[in-house]
Amino acid sequence: MTLGNRHAVAEGKKTGFLLWGILILLAGLAPAGAWADVSAPEARPRIGLVLSGGGARGMAHVGVLQILEELKIPIDCVSGTSMGAIVGGLYAAGMSPAEMEKLVTSMEWNQAFRDRPPPNELAFRRKRDAADYLINFDLGYKDGGFTIPKGLLQGQNLNLILKSLLLHTEDTTDFDKLNIPFRAVATDIETGEAVILDKGELVRALRASMSIPALFAPVEIDGRLLVDGGVANNLPIDIARQMGADIVIVVDISTGLSGRAHLTTSVEITGQLTTIMVQRNTAEQIRTMHARDILVRPDLGDIASGDFFKAADAVAAGRKKAEEMKPVLARLSAPQPVFLAFLKKQRRKDQEPPTIETVEVANRTSLPTGLIAAQLDMKLGEKLNLEKLKKNIDRIYGIDTFESVDFYLKRKDKGSAIVIEPLEKSWGPNYFRFGLGLEDNFKGTSSYALTAQFTKTAINSRAGEWRTEARIGENPHIYTEFYQPIDYALSYFVAANAGYRVRKINAYNEDGDITTQYRAQSGFIGVDVGKQFGNWGEIRAGLRREYGVVKVLVGNHTSDDDPYNRGSFFLSAAYSTLDNYVFPLSGSDAYITWNYNLKMLGSDIEVQALAFKWMKAFTWSKFTFMPSIDIRTTLDNDDMAVQDTFPLGGFLNLSGYSVDEIYGRHTGLARLLVYREIGSAGMGALTMPLYVGLSAETGNVWNKRADVNLESLILAGSVFIGTKSYLGPIYLAYGQAQRGHSSIYLYLGQRF
């Protein structure tokens, strides 16, 4: 190397040192992070998912999630409102979009949005109430005034469903510690403020976020009464930003405003006002979106917020819209290793069910803990069985004095404790219940009956109750009973009762015209003892003393009045496993009663009577078949007074005849009913399924046992359309019977 070259090299080194010094100085003066931006590759942006509320329309979120995963888009945080909170919470807790689709398309939404357990889980005494009082609404009475529930639904069944899906999150009280950080939005009903739920029990947060005012009761969290978050913040983009999202994927499924043609009722106008509020806060949130944010608005057509039976269509609509937006969404796709790492973190890990070491009752109700615990049937030392646990909770809830019955797990050294937490009805402990019946054959014969029942519950530590029932309209009566369970299991009981009733009895000629009309009125007192067998059966025995008088109102008057006395001993047994008392799909129902009028008990006549009824429901394909038999007869005496006879006639009771058109001392009726569901109308808890069906019937009445024979049976049948309304079942039917009898019926009330 020459001297000149050595000099050039030396100068080059000096220049290099000088440049490095300047760069180091600039680095010291530059803002923090600027150097990293220059020297390091750009980090993956933090992606937030924002899911709006919208009821059943929210099922579209599931379809969008499916496409996001197909595109390998990892989600770093989730915020949601109402149904968006439900879907977002399930995703954040580890459920896959495929699992969610299977869940929402297979769920029995009608049952999910009803509080009352299925009849099979009700206490047997409550089963009879469910059959007689199909208007499932209790009007409370306390502190000298009437009270009503805070919502049409308390969310009991929905809560149990969410609990079973999210049991693995019981120990996670910080929503940042879920598989994906999550926030739910609710509204403080006292202040109207949006409440951000980021800790506590996940199920409780989801319930609060979707508690539609008036439909669902508010949920109390940290001393605040919370309802659906849609009123305050239906599209929580700002919450996702607060969670650190650089880019948000926003899925808006909110309902649009209705035109004038659809604003014809007060309900529709009230709904429009709610929609206006939701639309305004949604628009405010959308205006905050950045250029890189993505808005997905599925085309949900005529799918309404209550159309849960269209869940599959909503999922498909969400998927379709996301597929259309794949070119835009694909910008957020991550490399395969990054997305696989996300899935590994997001997916719920299969966990072995905990071993149940103890069962505890966190009791703050007026009923004793022993009584509640006696309803539980769980073996200690076994793995938790959620289905069996649900049946136990349904059994407690079936006592029908609780607003809700919740449960949670408490970790122990060697296993877990299940803690049962009942909450007494806030509008109790005294209740009014109402029943309604209406029948019209469009031939001038109509009848109605309005029944009111007042029940005073939890009178003592053995759950004694006093019930009084009054009925006006057809065959009015008043009845009161003090019912006292003897043991904590509520198996054995005693009951004292008394009542007064009026019964109208019509005698018809061959043309269907009334020839004689009687009025029988009587008062009675009685005492019963009995035993309930779980929730499927009951036996009773009792004594009854009755005094009455019969008057002829229309027809030949043989005397002004005809008094009578009855003193009787009775035995009865009842059995029921029907899955529903209105259009059941499975199960059986039966009862048998033997009544013996004895002169030694003050009876004018000594006669035995027997009543037997049986029915069974089974479903094949889409059709339900229900055969039944109804027999009422005297055993040893054909000489009975008119008030002791048994009637036939009316819809499904020899259809074609007027109500109770024919009477006899011996009656028999056999019937086969066939029906199927053809659709539904309404929304959520107010959905009304529609049925069509037909019946084939045969039977008759006889005054003498010697006259009973198969040749004298009358053939009859009917066709009908019916629905389960909130007031009870409604039927429109046409019936026809031999001997020229036919009728059109409009019937409201229980008929099976």
PDB file of N, CA, C and O in Angstrom, residues 279-320:
ATOM      1  N   GLN A 279     -79.853   3.446  16.822  1.00  0.00           N
ATOM      2  CA  GLN A 279     -79.248   3.904  15.576  1.00  0.00           C
ATOM      3  C   GLN A 279     -78.378   5.138  15.796  1.00  0.00           C
ATOM      4  O   GLN A 279     -77.317   5.276  15.179  1.00  0.00           O
ATOM      5  N   ARG A 280     -78.807   6.025  16.677  1.00  0.00           N
ATOM      6  CA  ARG A 280     -78.034   7.239  16.924  1.00  0.00           C
ATOM      7  C   ARG A 280     -76.689   6.927  17.554  1.00  0.00           C
ATOM      8  O   ARG A 280     -75.651   7.429  17.099  1.00  0.00           O
ATOM      9  N   ASN A 281     -76.669   6.105  18.611  1.00  0.00           N
ATOM     10  CA  ASN A 281     -75.373   5.818  19.221  1.00  0.00           C
ATOM     11  C   ASN A 281     -74.508   4.942  18.330  1.00  0.00           C
ATOM     12  O   ASN A 281     -73.275   5.016  18.383  1.00  0.00           O
ATOM     13  N   THR A 282     -75.150   4.113  17.465  1.00  0.00           N
ATOM     14  CA  THR A 282     -74.386   3.325  16.501  1.00  0.00           C
ATOM     15  C   THR A 282     -73.699   4.229  15.481  1.00  0.00           C
ATOM     16  O   THR A 282     -72.518   4.053  15.172  1.00  0.00           O
ATOM     17  N   ALA A 283     -74.450   5.221  14.963  1.00  0.00           N
ATOM     18  CA  ALA A 283     -73.878   6.153  13.986  1.00  0.00           C
ATOM     19  C   ALA A 283     -72.724   6.950  14.587  1.00  0.00           C
ATOM     20  O   ALA A 283     -71.709   7.207  13.917  1.00  0.00           O
ATOM     21  N   GLU A 284     -72.861   7.353  15.855  1.00  0.00           N
ATOM     22  CA  GLU A 284     -71.789   8.087  16.517  1.00  0.00           C
ATOM     23  C   GLU A 284     -70.517   7.256  16.583  1.00  0.00           C
ATOM     24  O   GLU A 284     -69.405   7.759  16.381  1.00  0.00           O
ATOM     25  N   GLN A 285     -70.653   5.967  16.864  1.00  0.00           N
ATOM     26  CA  GLN A 285     -69.485   5.097  16.940  1.00  0.00           C
ATOM     27  C   GLN A 285     -68.861   4.880  15.563  1.00  0.00           C
ATOM     28  O   GLN A 285     -67.632   4.893  15.417  1.00  0.00           O
ATOM     29  N   ILE A 286     -69.684   4.713  14.546  1.00  0.00           N
ATOM     30  CA  ILE A 286     -69.158   4.479  13.202  1.00  0.00           C
ATOM     31  C   ILE A 286     -68.357   5.687  12.714  1.00  0.00           C
ATOM     32  O   ILE A 286     -67.354   5.547  12.003  1.00  0.00           O
ATOM     33  N   ARG A 287     -68.768   6.898  13.104  1.00  0.00           N
ATOM     34  CA  ARG A 287     -68.041   8.101  12.697  1.00  0.00           C
ATOM     35  C   ARG A 287     -66.618   8.161  13.274  1.00  0.00           C
ATOM     36  O   ARG A 287     -65.782   8.926  12.780  1.00  0.00           O
ATOM     37  N   THR A 288     -66.331   7.349  14.277  1.00  0.00           N
ATOM     38  CA  THR A 288     -64.989   7.340  14.860  1.00  0.00           C
ATOM     39  C   THR A 288     -64.049   6.368  14.154  1.00  0.00           C
ATOM     40  O   THR A 288     -62.870   6.272  14.527  1.00  0.00           O
ATOM     41  N   MET A 289     -64.544   5.625  13.159  1.00  0.00           N
ATOM     42  CA  MET A 289     -63.714   4.630  12.488  1.00  0.00           C
ATOM     43  C   MET A 289     -62.597   5.286  11.687  1.00  0.00           C
ATOM     44  O   MET A 289     -62.756   6.381  11.143  1.00  0.00           O
ATOM     45  N   HIS A 290     -61.451   4.610  11.609  1.00  0.00           N
ATOM     46  CA  HIS A 290     -60.296   5.084  10.871  1.00  0.00           C
ATOM     47  C   HIS A 290     -60.273   4.484   9.475  1.00  0.00           C
ATOM     48  O   HIS A 290     -61.069   3.588   9.148  1.00  0.00           O
ATOM     49  N   ALA A 291     -59.347   4.936   8.678  1.00  0.00           N
ATOM     50  CA  ALA A 291     -59.268   4.506   7.284  1.00  0.00           C
ATOM     51  C   ALA A 291     -58.995   3.015   7.162  1.00  0.00           C
ATOM     52  O   ALA A 291     -59.487   2.360   6.239  1.00  0.00           O
ATOM     53  N   ARG A 292     -58.180   2.462   8.096  1.00  0.00           N
ATOM     54  CA  ARG A 292     -57.816   1.050   8.012  1.00  0.00           C
ATOM     55  C   ARG A 292     -58.869   0.131   8.644  1.00  0.00           C
ATOM     56  O   ARG A 292     -58.763  -1.092   8.522  1.00  0.00           O
ATOM     57  N   ASP A 293     -59.842   0.694   9.356  1.00  0.00           N
ATOM     58  CA  ASP A 293     -60.894  -0.118   9.977  1.00  0.00           C
ATOM     59  C   ASP A 293     -61.835  -0.681   8.909  1.00  0.00           C
ATOM     60  O   ASP A 293     -61.960  -0.128   7.815  1.00  0.00           O
ATOM     61  N   ILE A 294     -62.503  -1.781   9.254  1.00  0.00           N
ATOM     62  CA  ILE A 294     -63.372  -2.465   8.300  1.00  0.00           C
ATOM     63  C   ILE A 294     -64.768  -2.631   8.903  1.00  0.00           C
ATOM     64  O   ILE A 294     -64.910  -3.146  10.015  1.00  0.00           O
ATOM     65  N   LEU A 295     -65.774  -2.198   8.161  1.00  0.00           N
ATOM     66  CA  LEU A 295     -67.172  -2.304   8.596  1.00  0.00           C
ATOM     67  C   LEU A 295     -67.869  -3.387   7.788  1.00  0.00           C
ATOM     68  O   LEU A 295     -67.890  -3.347   6.565  1.00  0.00           O
ATOM     69  N   VAL A 296     -68.452  -4.358   8.488  1.00  0.00           N
ATOM     70  CA  VAL A 296     -69.185  -5.465   7.865  1.00  0.00           C
ATOM     71  C   VAL A 296     -70.651  -5.341   8.262  1.00  0.00           C
ATOM     72  O   VAL A 296     -70.981  -5.376   9.451  1.00  0.00           O
ATOM     73  N   ARG A 297     -71.519  -5.218   7.271  1.00  0.00           N
ATOM     74  CA  ARG A 297     -72.955  -5.108   7.507  1.00  0.00           C
ATOM     75  C   ARG A 297     -73.687  -6.199   6.733  1.00  0.00           C
ATOM     76  O   ARG A 297     -74.033  -6.016   5.570  1.00  0.00           O
ATOM     77  N   PRO A 298     -73.930  -7.349   7.338  1.00  0.00           N
ATOM     78  CA  PRO A 298     -74.630  -8.441   6.641  1.00  0.00           C
ATOM     79  C   PRO A 298     -76.024  -8.024   6.206  1.00  0.00           C
ATOM     80  O   PRO A 298     -76.709  -7.265   6.907  1.00  0.00           O
ATOM     81  N   ASP A 299     -76.440  -8.513   5.040  1.00  0.00           N
ATOM     82  CA  ASP A 299     -77.789  -8.279   4.539  1.00  0.00           C
ATOM     83  C   ASP A 299     -78.710  -9.334   5.153  1.00  0.00           C
ATOM     84  O   ASP A 299     -78.756 -10.467   4.706  1.00  0.00           O
ATOM     85  N   LEU A 300     -79.451  -8.942   6.183  1.00  0.00           N
ATOM     86  CA  LEU A 300     -80.283  -9.873   6.927  1.00  0.00           C
ATOM     87  C   LEU A 300     -81.746  -9.856   6.490  1.00  0.00           C
ATOM     88  O   LEU A 300     -82.581 -10.543   7.091  1.00  0.00           O
ATOM     89  N   GLY A 301     -82.052  -9.067   5.465  1.00  0.00           N
ATOM     90  CA  GLY A 301     -83.391  -9.080   4.896  1.00  0.00           C
ATOM     91  C   GLY A 301     -84.472  -8.857   5.938  1.00  0.00           C
ATOM     92  O   GLY A 301     -84.428  -7.906   6.715  1.00  0.00           O
ATOM     93  N   ASP A 302     -85.437  -9.767   5.977  1.00  0.00           N
ATOM     94  CA  ASP A 302     -86.574  -9.628   6.891  1.00  0.00           C
ATOM     95  C   ASP A 302     -86.369 -10.375   8.207  1.00  0.00           C
ATOM     96  O   ASP A 302     -87.326 -10.569   8.966  1.00  0.00           O
ATOM     97  N   ILE A 303     -85.128 -10.804   8.504  1.00  0.00           N
ATOM     98  CA  ILE A 303     -84.874 -11.472   9.784  1.00  0.00           C
ATOM     99  C   ILE A 303     -84.981 -10.445  10.898  1.00  0.00           C
ATOM    100  O   ILE A 303     -84.225  -9.477  10.946  1.00  0.00           O
ATOM    101  N   ALA A 304     -85.945 -10.650  11.785  1.00  0.00           N
ATOM    102  CA  ALA A 304     -86.170  -9.719  12.881  1.00  0.00           C
ATOM    103  C   ALA A 304     -85.356 -10.128  14.101  1.00  0.00           C
ATOM    104  O   ALA A 304     -84.807 -11.236  14.169  1.00  0.00           O
ATOM    105  N   SER A 305     -85.303  -9.237  15.077  1.00  0.00           N
ATOM    106  CA  SER A 305     -84.512  -9.497  16.274  1.00  0.00           C
ATOM    107  C   SER A 305     -85.037 -10.682  17.076  1.00  0.00           C
ATOM    108  O   SER A 305     -84.298 -11.265  17.866  1.00  0.00           O
ATOM    109  N   GLY A 306     -86.302 -11.045  16.877  1.00  0.00           N
ATOM    110  CA  GLY A 306     -86.869 -12.177  17.599  1.00  0.00           C
ATOM    111  C   GLY A 306     -86.948 -13.468  16.813  1.00  0.00           C
ATOM    112  O   GLY A 306     -87.463 -14.476  17.316  1.00  0.00           O
ATOM    113  N   ASP A 307     -86.417 -13.482  15.589  1.00  0.00           N
ATOM    114  CA  ASP A 307     -86.532 -14.662  14.724  1.00  0.00           C
ATOM    115  C   ASP A 307     -85.416 -15.674  15.010  1.00  0.00           C
ATOM    116  O   ASP A 307     -84.594 -15.990  14.144  1.00  0.00           O
ATOM    117  N   PHE A 308     -85.380 -16.208  16.212  1.00  0.00           N
ATOM    118  CA  PHE A 308     -84.327 -17.153  16.569  1.00  0.00           C
ATOM    119  C   PHE A 308     -84.437 -18.462  15.806  1.00  0.00           C
ATOM    120  O   PHE A 308     -83.441 -19.178  15.667  1.00  0.00           O
ATOM    121  N   PHE A 309     -85.634 -18.783  15.328  1.00  0.00           N
ATOM    122  CA  PHE A 309     -85.775 -19.994  14.531  1.00  0.00           C
ATOM    123  C   PHE A 309     -85.154 -19.841  13.140  1.00  0.00           C
ATOM    124  O   PHE A 309     -85.057 -20.809  12.392  1.00  0.00           O
ATOM    125  N   LYS A 310     -84.700 -18.618  12.812  1.00  0.00           N
ATOM    126  CA  LYS A 310     -83.999 -18.377  11.555  1.00  0.00           C
ATOM    127  C   LYS A 310     -82.498 -18.255  11.780  1.00  0.00           C
ATOM    128  O   LYS A 310     -81.790 -17.610  11.004  1.00  0.00           O
ATOM    129  N   ALA A 311     -81.998 -18.895  12.825  1.00  0.00           N
ATOM    130  CA  ALA A 311     -80.586 -18.783  13.170  1.00  0.00           C
ATOM    131  C   ALA A 311     -79.678 -19.219  12.021  1.00  0.00           C
ATOM    132  O   ALA A 311     -78.675 -18.566  11.726  1.00  0.00           O
ATOM    133  N   ALA A 312     -80.037 -20.309  11.354  1.00  0.00           N
ATOM    134  CA  ALA A 312     -79.213 -20.803  10.242  1.00  0.00           C
ATOM    135  C   ALA A 312     -79.136 -19.776   9.115  1.00  0.00           C
ATOM    136  O   ALA A 312     -78.076 -19.576   8.507  1.00  0.00           O
ATOM    137  N   ASP A 313     -80.256 -19.103   8.824  1.00  0.00           N
ATOM    138  CA  ASP A 313     -80.269 -18.080   7.775  1.00  0.00           C
ATOM    139  C   ASP A 313     -79.390 -16.885   8.169  1.00  0.00           C
ATOM    140  O   ASP A 313     -78.693 -16.314   7.321  1.00  0.00           O
ATOM    141  N   ALA A 314     -79.424 -16.504   9.451  1.00  0.00           N
ATOM    142  CA  ALA A 314     -78.607 -15.380   9.907  1.00  0.00           C
ATOM    143  C   ALA A 314     -77.125 -15.713   9.824  1.00  0.00           C
ATOM    144  O   ALA A 314     -76.313 -14.881   9.402  1.00  0.00           O
ATOM    145  N   VAL A 315     -76.739 -16.927  10.229  1.00  0.00           N
ATOM    146  CA  VAL A 315     -75.339 -17.353  10.118  1.00  0.00           C
ATOM    147  C   VAL A 315     -74.890 -17.292   8.664  1.00  0.00           C
ATOM    148  O   VAL A 315     -73.806 -16.788   8.343  1.00  0.00           O
ATOM    149  N   ALA A 316     -75.738 -17.804   7.764  1.00  0.00           N
ATOM    150  CA  ALA A 316     -75.414 -17.813   6.339  1.00  0.00           C
ATOM    151  C   ALA A 316     -75.258 -16.397   5.795  1.00  0.00           C
ATOM    152  O   ALA A 316     -74.382 -16.121   4.969  1.00  0.00           O
ATOM    153  N   ALA A 317     -76.113 -15.461   6.250  1.00  0.00           N
ATOM    154  CA  ALA A 317     -76.032 -14.074   5.788  1.00  0.00           C
ATOM    155  C   ALA A 317     -74.725 -13.431   6.232  1.00  0.00           C
ATOM    156  O   ALA A 317     -74.094 -12.680   5.467  1.00  0.00           O
ATOM    157  N   GLY A 318     -74.305 -13.700   7.469  1.00  0.00           N
ATOM    158  CA  GLY A 318     -73.043 -13.167   7.941  1.00  0.00           C
ATOM    159  C   GLY A 318     -71.860 -13.720   7.163  1.00  0.00           C
ATOM    160  O   GLY A 318     -70.926 -12.992   6.800  1.00  0.00           O
ATOM    161  N   ARG A 319     -71.896 -14.998   6.892  1.00  0.00           N
ATOM    162  CA  ARG A 319     -70.827 -15.634   6.127  1.00  0.00           C
ATOM    163  C   ARG A 319     -70.769 -15.073   4.701  1.00  0.00           C
ATOM    164  O   ARG A 319     -69.682 -14.781   4.184  1.00  0.00           O
ATOM    165  N   LYS A 320     -71.933 -14.906   4.088  1.00  0.00           N
ATOM    166  CA  LYS A 320     -71.982 -14.400   2.719  1.00  0.00           C
ATOM    167  C   LYS A 320     -71.374 -13.011   2.612  1.00  0.00           C
ATOM    168  O   LYS A 320     -70.581 -12.734   1.703  1.00  0.00           O
TER     169      LYS A 320
END
